[in-house]
Coordinates of C-alpha atoms in Angstrom, one line a residue:
Chain L
X12 CA 27.0 17.0 -17.8
X13 CA 28.2 14.5 -16.3
X14 CA 26.0 11.0 -16.4
X15 CA 25.6 12.4 -20.1
X16 CA 29.2 12.7 -21.0
X17 CA 29.0 8.8 -19.5
X18 CA 27.2 8.0 -21.5
X19 CA 27.8 9.6 -25.4
X20 CA 31.2 7.9 -24.7
X21 CA 29.7 4.1 -23.3
X22 CA 28.4 4.7 -27.0
X23 CA 31.3 6.2 -28.5
X24 CA 33.4 2.5 -26.9
X25 CA 30.3 0.1 -28.3
X26 CA 30.5 1.9 -31.7
X27 CA 34.5 1.2 -31.5
X28 CA 34.7 -2.5 -30.5
X29 CA 31.5 -3.1 -32.9
X30 CA 33.7 -2.1 -36.1
X31 CA 37.0 -3.4 -34.2
X32 CA 35.1 -7.1 -33.9
X33 CA 33.9 -6.5 -38.3
X34 CA 37.6 -5.3 -38.8
X35 CA 39.0 -8.0 -36.7
X36 CA 36.4 -10.6 -37.9
X37 CA 37.1 -9.5 -42.0
X38 CA 32.4 -9.8 -42.2
X39 CA 30.7 -9.3 -44.8
X40 CA 28.0 -6.0 -44.5
X41 CA 25.5 -9.1 -45.4
X42 CA 26.2 -10.7 -41.6
X43 CA 27.9 -8.0 -39.1
X44 CA 27.0 -3.7 -41.2
X45 CA 29.3 -1.6 -40.0
X46 CA 28.4 1.6 -37.2
X47 CA 28.3 4.2 -40.5
X48 CA 26.1 1.6 -43.8
X49 CA 24.0 1.0 -40.2
X50 CA 22.7 5.1 -40.0
X51 CA 23.1 6.0 -43.4
X52 CA 20.7 3.6 -43.3
X53 CA 18.7 5.2 -40.6
X54 CA 18.8 8.2 -42.7
X55 CA 17.5 7.0 -45.7
X56 CA 14.7 5.2 -44.8
X57 CA 14.2 8.0 -42.3
X58 CA 10.3 8.3 -43.6
X59 CA 9.3 5.0 -43.9
X60 CA 10.6 4.7 -40.1
X61 CA 8.7 7.6 -38.8
X62 CA 5.9 6.4 -40.5
X63 CA 6.5 3.4 -39.1
X64 CA 7.5 3.7 -35.7
X65 CA 3.6 6.1 -35.1
X66 CA 1.7 2.8 -36.5
X67 CA 4.0 0.9 -33.8
X68 CA 3.8 3.4 -31.1
X69 CA -0.5 3.7 -31.4
X70 CA -1.1 0.3 -32.1
X71 CA 0.8 -0.5 -29.0
X72 CA -0.1 2.1 -27.2
X73 CA -3.8 1.0 -28.2
X74 CA -4.0 -2.4 -26.7
X75 CA -1.7 -1.3 -24.0
X76 CA -4.6 1.1 -22.5
X77 CA -7.0 -1.8 -23.5
X78 CA -4.8 -4.1 -21.1
X79 CA -4.4 -2.0 -18.7
X80 CA -8.3 -1.7 -18.7
X81 CA -9.0 -5.6 -17.7
X82 CA -5.9 -5.8 -16.0
X83 CA -7.6 -3.5 -13.3
X84 CA -11.2 -5.4 -14.1
X85 CA -9.6 -8.1 -13.1
X86 CA -7.8 -7.4 -10.5
X87 CA -10.9 -5.6 -9.0
X88 CA -13.1 -8.9 -9.8
X89 CA -9.7 -11.1 -8.0
X90 CA -10.6 -8.8 -4.9
X91 CA -15.1 -9.2 -5.3
X92 CA -14.4 -12.7 -3.5
X93 CA -12.5 -15.6 -3.2
X94 CA -13.7 -17.4 -6.5
X95 CA -12.6 -14.7 -8.2
X96 CA -8.8 -14.5 -6.8
X97 CA -8.8 -18.7 -7.2
X98 CA -10.0 -18.3 -11.1
X99 CA -8.3 -15.7 -12.1
X100 CA -4.5 -17.0 -10.3
X101 CA -5.4 -20.3 -12.5
X102 CA -5.8 -18.0 -15.4
X103 CA -2.9 -15.9 -14.4
X104 CA -0.5 -19.8 -14.1
X105 CA -1.7 -20.9 -17.6
X106 CA -1.8 -18.1 -19.9
X107 CA 0.6 -15.9 -18.1
X108 CA 3.7 -18.6 -19.5
X109 CA 2.4 -19.1 -22.6
X110 CA 4.0 -16.6 -25.7
X111 CA 1.8 -13.9 -27.0
X112 CA 2.9 -14.9 -29.8
X113 CA 2.2 -18.4 -29.6
X114 CA -1.8 -17.6 -30.0
X115 CA -1.1 -15.7 -33.3
X116 CA -2.1 -18.5 -35.9
X117 CA -5.3 -18.6 -33.2
X118 CA -5.1 -15.1 -33.7
X119 CA -5.5 -14.8 -37.5
X120 CA -8.4 -17.7 -38.0
X121 CA -10.8 -14.6 -35.7
X122 CA -9.4 -12.2 -37.0
X123 CA -7.7 -12.3 -40.2
X124 CA -4.7 -11.5 -41.1
X125 CA -4.5 -7.6 -39.6
X126 CA -3.9 -5.2 -37.6
X127 CA -6.7 -6.6 -34.9
X128 CA -4.2 -9.9 -34.5
X129 CA -1.9 -8.2 -34.1
X130 CA -3.7 -5.9 -31.1
X131 CA -5.1 -9.3 -29.7
X132 CA -1.4 -10.3 -29.1
X133 CA -0.6 -7.3 -28.4
X134 CA -3.5 -8.1 -25.6
X135 CA -3.0 -10.8 -24.9
X136 CA 1.4 -10.3 -24.2
X137 CA 0.5 -7.4 -21.9
X138 CA -2.2 -8.7 -20.2
X139 CA -1.2 -10.8 -17.9
X140 CA 2.3 -9.6 -16.1
X141 CA -0.1 -6.6 -15.5
X142 CA -3.1 -8.8 -13.8
X143 CA 0.2 -10.6 -11.6
X144 CA 1.6 -7.5 -10.7
X145 CA -1.8 -5.2 -9.8
X146 CA -2.9 -8.0 -7.8
X147 CA 0.4 -8.6 -6.3
X148 CA 0.3 -5.1 -5.5
X149 CA -3.5 -4.8 -4.7
X150 CA -2.3 -7.8 -1.5
X151 CA 0.6 -6.3 -0.7
X152 CA -0.5 -2.8 0.3
X153 CA 0.3 -2.4 4.6
X154 CA -3.2 -3.5 6.8
X155 CA -3.0 -1.1 8.5
X156 CA -3.8 1.9 5.8
X157 CA -6.6 0.2 4.5
X158 CA -8.1 0.2 8.1
X159 CA -8.0 4.0 8.5
X160 CA -9.4 3.2 5.3
X161 CA -12.3 1.6 6.3
X162 CA -12.2 3.9 9.5
X163 CA -12.8 6.5 7.6
X164 CA -15.7 4.9 5.9
X165 CA -14.4 4.5 3.2
X166 CA -15.6 1.2 0.8
X167 CA -15.8 0.2 -2.6
X168 CA -13.8 1.9 -5.9
X169 CA -13.6 5.0 -3.2
X170 CA -11.3 3.5 -0.8
X171 CA -9.5 1.2 -5.4
X172 CA -9.0 4.8 -6.0
X173 CA -7.9 6.5 -2.3
X174 CA -6.0 4.5 -1.3
X175 CA -4.8 1.0 -3.0
X176 CA -3.6 2.4 -5.6
X177 CA -1.3 4.8 -5.2
X178 CA -0.6 2.8 -1.4
X179 CA 0.3 -0.6 -4.2
X180 CA 2.8 2.7 -7.3
X181 CA 5.2 0.8 -7.0
X182 CA 3.6 -2.1 -8.4
X183 CA 1.9 -0.9 -10.9
X184 CA 4.4 1.3 -12.2
X185 CA 6.7 -2.2 -12.5
X186 CA 3.7 -4.2 -14.2
X187 CA 3.1 -1.0 -16.5
X188 CA 6.3 -0.8 -17.5
X189 CA 6.7 -5.1 -17.8
X190 CA 3.6 -4.6 -19.9
X191 CA 4.9 -1.5 -21.8
X192 CA 8.1 -3.9 -23.0
X193 CA 5.5 -7.4 -24.0
X194 CA 3.8 -4.9 -25.7
X195 CA 6.7 -3.9 -28.2
X196 CA 7.6 -7.8 -27.7
X197 CA 4.7 -8.5 -29.3
X198 CA 3.9 -6.1 -32.4
X199 CA 7.1 -6.6 -33.3
X200 CA 6.9 -10.0 -33.1
X201 CA 3.9 -10.8 -34.1
X202 CA 4.9 -8.1 -38.2
X203 CA 8.3 -10.3 -38.1
X204 CA 6.2 -14.0 -39.1
X205 CA 3.2 -13.0 -41.4
X206 CA 4.5 -8.9 -42.3
X207 CA 1.8 -6.4 -42.9
X208 CA -1.9 -6.0 -44.4
X209 CA -2.5 -3.0 -47.1
X210 CA 0.8 -2.4 -46.9
X211 CA 0.5 -0.5 -43.2
X212 CA 2.6 -1.9 -41.0
X213 CA 5.4 -1.1 -37.6
X214 CA 9.1 -1.7 -37.3
X215 CA 8.5 -5.2 -37.6
X216 CA 6.9 -5.3 -40.9
X217 CA 10.3 -2.6 -41.4
X218 CA 12.6 -5.7 -40.2
X219 CA 10.9 -8.0 -41.9
X220 CA 11.0 -6.1 -45.7
X221 CA 14.5 -5.6 -45.0
X222 CA 16.1 -8.8 -44.2
X223 CA 13.3 -10.4 -46.4
X224 CA 15.9 -8.3 -49.2
X225 CA 19.1 -8.9 -48.3
X226 CA 19.6 -5.4 -46.5
X227 CA 21.3 -6.6 -42.8
X228 CA 22.1 -2.7 -42.7
X229 CA 18.2 -1.6 -43.0
X230 CA 17.9 -4.4 -40.0
X231 CA 20.1 -3.3 -37.4
X232 CA 18.6 -0.2 -37.6
X233 CA 15.1 -1.4 -37.4
X234 CA 16.7 -2.3 -34.6
X235 CA 18.2 1.1 -33.4
X236 CA 15.0 2.5 -33.3
X237 CA 13.3 -0.4 -31.3
X238 CA 16.2 0.2 -28.8
X239 CA 16.5 3.7 -29.2
X240 CA 12.5 4.4 -28.4
X241 CA 13.5 2.3 -24.8
X242 CA 15.9 4.5 -24.2
X243 CA 13.5 8.1 -23.9
X244 CA 10.1 6.4 -23.3
X245 CA 11.8 4.4 -20.1
X246 CA 14.2 8.0 -19.0
X247 CA 11.1 10.6 -20.1
X248 CA 7.5 8.7 -19.8
X249 CA 8.4 5.8 -16.2
X250 CA 11.5 8.1 -14.7
X251 CA 9.6 11.1 -14.6
X252 CA 6.7 9.5 -12.8
X253 CA 9.1 7.5 -10.9
X254 CA 10.8 10.7 -9.1
X255 CA 7.3 12.4 -9.4
X256 CA 6.0 9.9 -7.5
X257 CA 7.6 6.6 -6.0
X258 CA 10.6 8.1 -4.7
X259 CA 9.6 11.1 -3.5
X260 CA 7.2 9.3 -1.3
X261 CA 9.7 6.7 -0.4
X262 CA 8.1 4.3 -1.5
X263 CA 10.7 2.3 -2.8
X264 CA 14.4 2.2 -2.7
X265 CA 16.4 4.9 -4.6
Chain D
X101 CA -20.9 12.8 32.5
X102 CA -23.1 9.9 30.6
X103 CA -22.8 6.7 29.7
X104 CA -20.9 7.2 25.9
X105 CA -20.4 3.0 25.2
X106 CA -21.6 0.0 26.5
X107 CA -21.2 -3.1 26.0
X108 CA -23.0 -6.3 26.0
X109 CA -21.9 -10.5 27.6
X110 CA -19.8 -9.0 23.4
X111 CA -18.4 -12.8 22.2
X112 CA -15.9 -12.9 19.7
X113 CA -15.2 -16.3 18.4
X114 CA -11.8 -17.5 16.3
X115 CA -10.3 -20.7 14.2
X116 CA -6.8 -21.8 14.0
X117 CA -5.9 -23.0 11.0
X118 CA -6.9 -26.3 11.7
X119 CA -10.1 -26.1 13.1
X120 CA -10.1 -25.9 16.5
X121 CA -12.1 -22.5 17.9
X122 CA -10.1 -20.3 20.0
X123 CA -11.5 -17.7 22.4
X124 CA -10.6 -14.6 21.4
X125 CA -13.4 -12.4 23.8
X126 CA -16.3 -14.3 24.9
X127 CA -18.6 -12.6 27.7
X128 CA -17.5 -8.9 28.0
X129 CA -19.2 -6.5 29.1
X130 CA -18.7 -3.0 30.3
X131 CA -19.1 0.8 30.2
X132 CA -18.0 3.4 29.0
X133 CA -18.4 7.1 30.3
X134 CA -18.2 10.5 28.7
X135 CA -14.0 12.0 28.1
X136 CA -12.6 8.8 30.0
X137 CA -9.1 7.8 30.1
X138 CA -9.4 3.2 30.5
X139 CA -7.5 1.1 29.4
X140 CA -7.6 -2.1 28.7
X141 CA -4.3 -3.9 30.3
X142 CA -3.3 -7.4 30.3
X143 CA 0.0 -9.9 28.0
X144 CA 0.0 -10.7 24.3
X145 CA -2.3 -12.8 22.5
X146 CA -4.9 -12.0 25.9
X147 CA -8.0 -10.4 22.9
X148 CA -7.4 -6.9 23.8
X149 CA -6.3 -5.5 20.6
X150 CA -9.2 -7.8 19.2
X151 CA -11.4 -6.6 22.0
X152 CA -10.6 -2.3 20.1
X153 CA -10.0 -4.2 17.3
X154 CA -14.5 -4.9 17.5
X155 CA -15.2 -1.3 19.1
X156 CA -14.2 -0.1 15.9
X157 CA -15.6 -2.3 14.3
X158 CA -13.3 -4.3 12.1
X159 CA -14.2 -7.5 13.7
X160 CA -17.4 -8.9 13.7
X161 CA -18.4 -10.5 17.3
X162 CA -19.8 -13.7 17.4
X163 CA -22.8 -12.9 20.3
X164 CA -23.1 -9.5 22.5
X165 CA -24.0 -5.7 21.3
X166 CA -21.8 -3.1 21.2
X167 CA -23.4 0.6 21.7
X168 CA -22.7 3.9 21.4
X169 CA -24.4 6.7 22.6
X170 CA -26.9 4.4 22.3
X171 CA -26.4 3.6 19.0
X172 CA -26.2 0.0 18.2
X173 CA -22.0 0.0 16.7
X174 CA -21.9 -2.5 13.1
X175 CA -19.6 -1.0 10.9
X176 CA -16.0 1.3 11.1
X177 CA -17.2 4.5 11.0
X178 CA -15.2 7.9 12.2
X179 CA -16.9 8.5 15.3
X180 CA -14.5 5.7 16.8
X181 CA -10.7 6.8 15.7
X182 CA -8.1 3.6 15.9
X183 CA -5.1 4.5 16.2
X184 CA -2.6 0.7 15.9
X185 CA 0.7 0.2 16.7
X186 CA 2.3 0.7 14.5
X187 CA 4.8 3.6 11.6
X188 CA 3.1 2.8 8.9
X189 CA -0.9 3.9 9.3
X190 CA 0.2 7.2 7.7
X191 CA 0.0 7.3 3.8
X192 CA 3.3 7.9 2.3
X193 CA 1.6 9.7 -0.1
X194 CA 0.7 12.3 1.2
X195 CA 2.4 14.7 3.5
X196 CA 1.0 15.2 6.8
X197 CA -1.4 17.8 6.0
X198 CA -2.9 16.0 3.1
X199 CA -3.1 13.4 5.0
X200 CA -5.1 15.1 7.9
X201 CA -6.8 16.8 4.7
X202 CA -8.1 13.8 3.6
X203 CA -8.9 11.8 6.5
X204 CA -11.5 15.0 6.8
X205 CA -12.1 15.3 3.2
X206 CA -13.0 12.0 3.3
X207 CA -14.8 12.2 5.9
X208 CA -17.5 15.5 4.9
X209 CA -17.0 16.1 8.7
X210 CA -15.7 20.4 8.0
X211 CA -16.7 22.7 4.5
X212 CA -13.4 23.0 2.4
X213 CA -12.6 26.5 2.7
X214 CA -11.1 25.4 6.5
X215 CA -9.3 21.9 6.3
X216 CA -6.0 23.1 5.3
X217 CA -6.9 25.9 8.5
X218 CA -7.8 22.6 11.0
X219 CA -5.2 20.7 9.3
X220 CA -2.8 23.4 11.2
X221 CA -5.2 22.8 14.6
X222 CA -4.0 19.7 14.9
X223 CA -0.9 19.8 14.2
X224 CA 0.2 21.6 16.5
X225 CA -1.7 20.1 19.1
X226 CA 0.2 17.2 18.6
X227 CA 3.4 19.5 18.8
X228 CA 4.0 19.1 15.0
X229 CA 3.5 22.3 13.4
X230 CA 6.8 22.9 11.4
X231 CA 5.7 19.9 9.7
X232 CA 2.7 20.1 7.7
X233 CA 4.6 19.8 4.5
X234 CA 6.5 16.3 5.8
X235 CA 6.7 13.6 3.8
X236 CA 5.7 10.5 6.3
X237 CA 9.1 8.7 5.8
X238 CA 10.9 12.3 6.4
X239 CA 9.7 11.1 10.3
X240 CA 11.0 10.0 13.5
X241 CA 8.7 7.2 14.7
X242 CA 7.5 9.3 17.3
X243 CA 6.7 12.0 15.3
X244 CA 4.7 9.9 13.0
X245 CA 2.1 8.7 15.4
X246 CA 2.0 12.2 16.9
X247 CA 0.5 12.6 13.2
X248 CA -1.7 9.8 13.1
X249 CA -3.2 11.3 16.6
X250 CA -3.1 14.2 14.8
X251 CA -5.6 12.7 11.5
X252 CA -7.0 11.1 14.1
X253 CA -9.2 14.0 16.5
X254 CA -9.3 15.9 12.1
X255 CA -12.4 13.7 12.4
X256 CA -13.8 14.3 15.3
X257 CA -14.6 10.9 17.0
X258 CA -16.5 10.5 20.2
X259 CA -14.0 7.4 21.3
X260 CA -10.4 7.3 20.4
X261 CA -9.5 3.6 19.9
X262 CA -5.4 3.2 20.5
X263 CA -3.9 -0.3 20.6
X264 CA -0.7 -0.6 21.9
X265 CA 0.4 3.0 20.2
X266 CA 3.6 3.5 21.3
X267 CA 4.4 0.3 21.6
X268 CA 7.3 0.6 18.7
X269 CA 9.1 3.6 20.5
X270 CA 11.6 4.2 22.4
X271 CA 11.1 5.0 26.6
X272 CA 13.0 8.3 26.6
X273 CA 10.1 9.3 23.3
X274 CA 7.2 7.3 24.3
X275 CA 7.8 9.4 27.8
X276 CA 7.3 12.0 25.5
X277 CA 4.0 10.8 23.5
X278 CA 2.7 10.5 27.2
X279 CA 2.8 13.7 28.1
X280 CA 1.4 15.6 24.9
X281 CA -1.5 12.4 24.9
X282 CA -2.9 13.6 27.8
X283 CA -2.3 16.8 26.6
X284 CA -4.3 17.0 24.4
X285 CA -7.5 15.2 26.1
X286 CA -7.1 17.6 28.7
X287 CA -8.0 19.9 26.0
X288 CA -9.8 18.0 23.6
X289 CA -12.4 16.2 25.8
X290 CA -12.7 12.7 24.2
X291 CA -12.7 9.7 25.0
X292 CA -10.0 7.1 25.2
X293 CA -9.2 3.3 25.3
X294 CA -5.5 2.5 25.2
X295 CA -4.4 -1.2 25.1
X296 CA -1.6 -2.1 26.2
X297 CA 0.9 -4.8 28.2
X298 CA 2.7 -1.8 29.7
X299 CA 1.0 -1.3 33.6
X300 CA 3.0 1.7 34.5
X301 CA 1.8 2.8 31.0
X302 CA -1.9 2.2 31.9
X303 CA -1.6 3.9 35.8
X304 CA 0.3 6.8 34.0
X305 CA -2.8 8.2 32.1
X306 CA -5.6 6.5 33.0
X307 CA -9.1 7.1 35.2
X308 CA -9.1 3.8 35.2
X309 CA -7.9 1.3 34.7
X310 CA -9.6 -2.9 33.5
X311 CA -7.3 -6.2 33.1
X312 CA -7.9 -8.7 30.6
X313 CA -6.8 -11.9 29.9
X314 CA -7.8 -15.2 28.1
X315 CA -10.8 -13.3 26.2
X316 CA -12.8 -12.1 30.1
X317 CA -12.0 -8.9 32.6
X318 CA -10.6 -9.9 35.6
X319 CA -11.0 -6.7 37.1
X320 CA -12.0 -3.4 36.2
X321 CA -10.2 -1.0 39.0
X322 CA -10.6 3.4 39.5
X323 CA -7.3 4.1 39.9
X324 CA -7.3 6.1 43.1
X325 CA -3.9 8.5 41.8
X326 CA -4.2 12.6 41.8
X327 CA -2.4 14.1 38.5
X328 CA 0.0 13.9 37.3
X329 CA 1.0 10.8 38.8
X330 CA 5.1 10.1 39.1
X331 CA 6.4 7.0 39.5
X332 CA 8.7 7.3 43.3
X333 CA 5.4 8.0 46.0
X334 CA 4.4 4.6 47.8
X335 CA 0.8 5.0 46.7
X336 CA 1.9 4.0 43.2
X337 CA 4.1 0.8 44.4
X338 CA 1.0 0.1 46.2
X339 CA -1.5 1.0 43.1
X340 CA 1.5 -1.0 40.8
X341 CA 1.8 -4.5 42.9
X342 CA -1.9 -4.4 43.2
X343 CA -2.8 -5.2 39.1
X344 CA 0.6 -6.7 38.8
X345 CA -0.8 -9.0 41.8
X346 CA -4.4 -9.9 39.8
X347 CA -1.8 -11.3 36.6
X348 CA 0.6 -13.8 38.9
X349 CA -3.1 -14.9 41.1
X350 CA -4.9 -15.2 37.3
X351 CA -2.1 -16.5 35.2
X352 CA -0.7 -19.6 37.1
X353 CA -2.7 -22.3 35.8
X354 CA -2.4 -20.7 32.4
X355 CA -0.7 -22.9 29.3
X356 CA 2.0 -20.4 27.7
X357 CA 1.2 -21.5 24.0
X358 CA -2.8 -20.2 24.7
X359 CA -1.2 -17.0 25.3
X360 CA 0.2 -17.2 22.0
X361 CA -2.7 -17.6 19.8
X362 CA -3.2 -13.8 19.7
X363 CA -4.9 -13.0 16.7
X364 CA -2.2 -11.6 15.1
X365 CA 0.1 -13.3 15.6
X366 CA -1.3 -16.9 15.1
X367 CA -3.2 -15.5 11.8
X368 CA -6.7 -17.0 13.2
X369 CA -9.9 -17.2 11.1
X370 CA -12.3 -15.1 11.7
X371 CA -15.7 -17.1 12.3

């Protein structure tokens, strides 16, 4: 209860500072819309925002899922031979620093303007940090635990599923967190650059339209929704998973 | 009691990171009888842990053969279960009971409806009956090692391989662990090979002591003392001096740097 109270207090404080800055600076709604006009825009556009949010979540969910599967395959490959681990380390060094949005031109060339291109950019943005975290996680498993597994006659996929996966779970969770954030960034960025095809778009497309029509309160409303989803997923999904796994086992510090 | 484990001319070589060959274990032969409790003692880096790892099947040996019950050992298996020195060998995501149940399920040695009861029995055996639902982080170092022993016994190994299992514990809990281990050994009659650098620990526990120097056996001595062993007696001190003497005469000319080339510490590469 006290924590909820302090959070509400924090939000109100930010809103007050926001309004104060607007009043003191004398900014117009076009440059810095007031809190109330942002909320009004949010309310007026609620149906459109709702559909676009669903679209965004769906495409990010698919992209992240594909990226996780690819990352698992890459990590297994990296563990099945010295050559593969070197190749994957090199590929990671080359492609991880490349912003996902930088391959958008190529994606459009290959897949055309539309959902497929955005999906490609999302997967590309999320897969490298995922591989990085998974691979690091697998390499930081205590040797004793792996050897107990081998002692029990486990090997290959069984060893991976029953011992390596839970033993590296703090890293895996960290990777999925980063992947989720990257996927969001990529989806919004891609839609901001070329919009959406056939009027079917996500929150990035919403921001694009609102900016195009100079409806700044709408731009902020869209950003607010993105932030709120981020907070909700962090507190509902990730924190819940953490409490029931790595925090329960004390494999990470609270 | 018949012969259970047989090592014939076992050699295990390592390479240093510069490519120089270093010997882990060289031409080692000995046998272990069923139900026997033997200790392998020697200074750090003398290859005694490597030898244990070869028996466990974790290391591929370069030469020689190791037989368990007449069968050649090629890879790790639950018939030879290893207990490590580290306090991180329990799976932190499972409770003690689940840790033991996991092991039993993995080797499929126990019917599934008996697993939980067997896990409980094993915990009782090592004095942890009330701790089945605890997670490893909630336990002290000694309790963790007890639980590891309970888990090892649950799969019914023929040999328990113990690699300085109490090396991370303080003197008081070590004493309690010795007591517990002897009780468990008496009850289960499992064969134990115990690696340590503590001569007194070896005398207190084992029937037979193998003194190990870089790569090879210096002496293989039957423990002449009656159980329970009392450290204050003259016989005990005499036996201690005898063992100690073996190391003092044999380690005179040996370069201390070589001792540090332990497989663990110098990151040697298996060849």
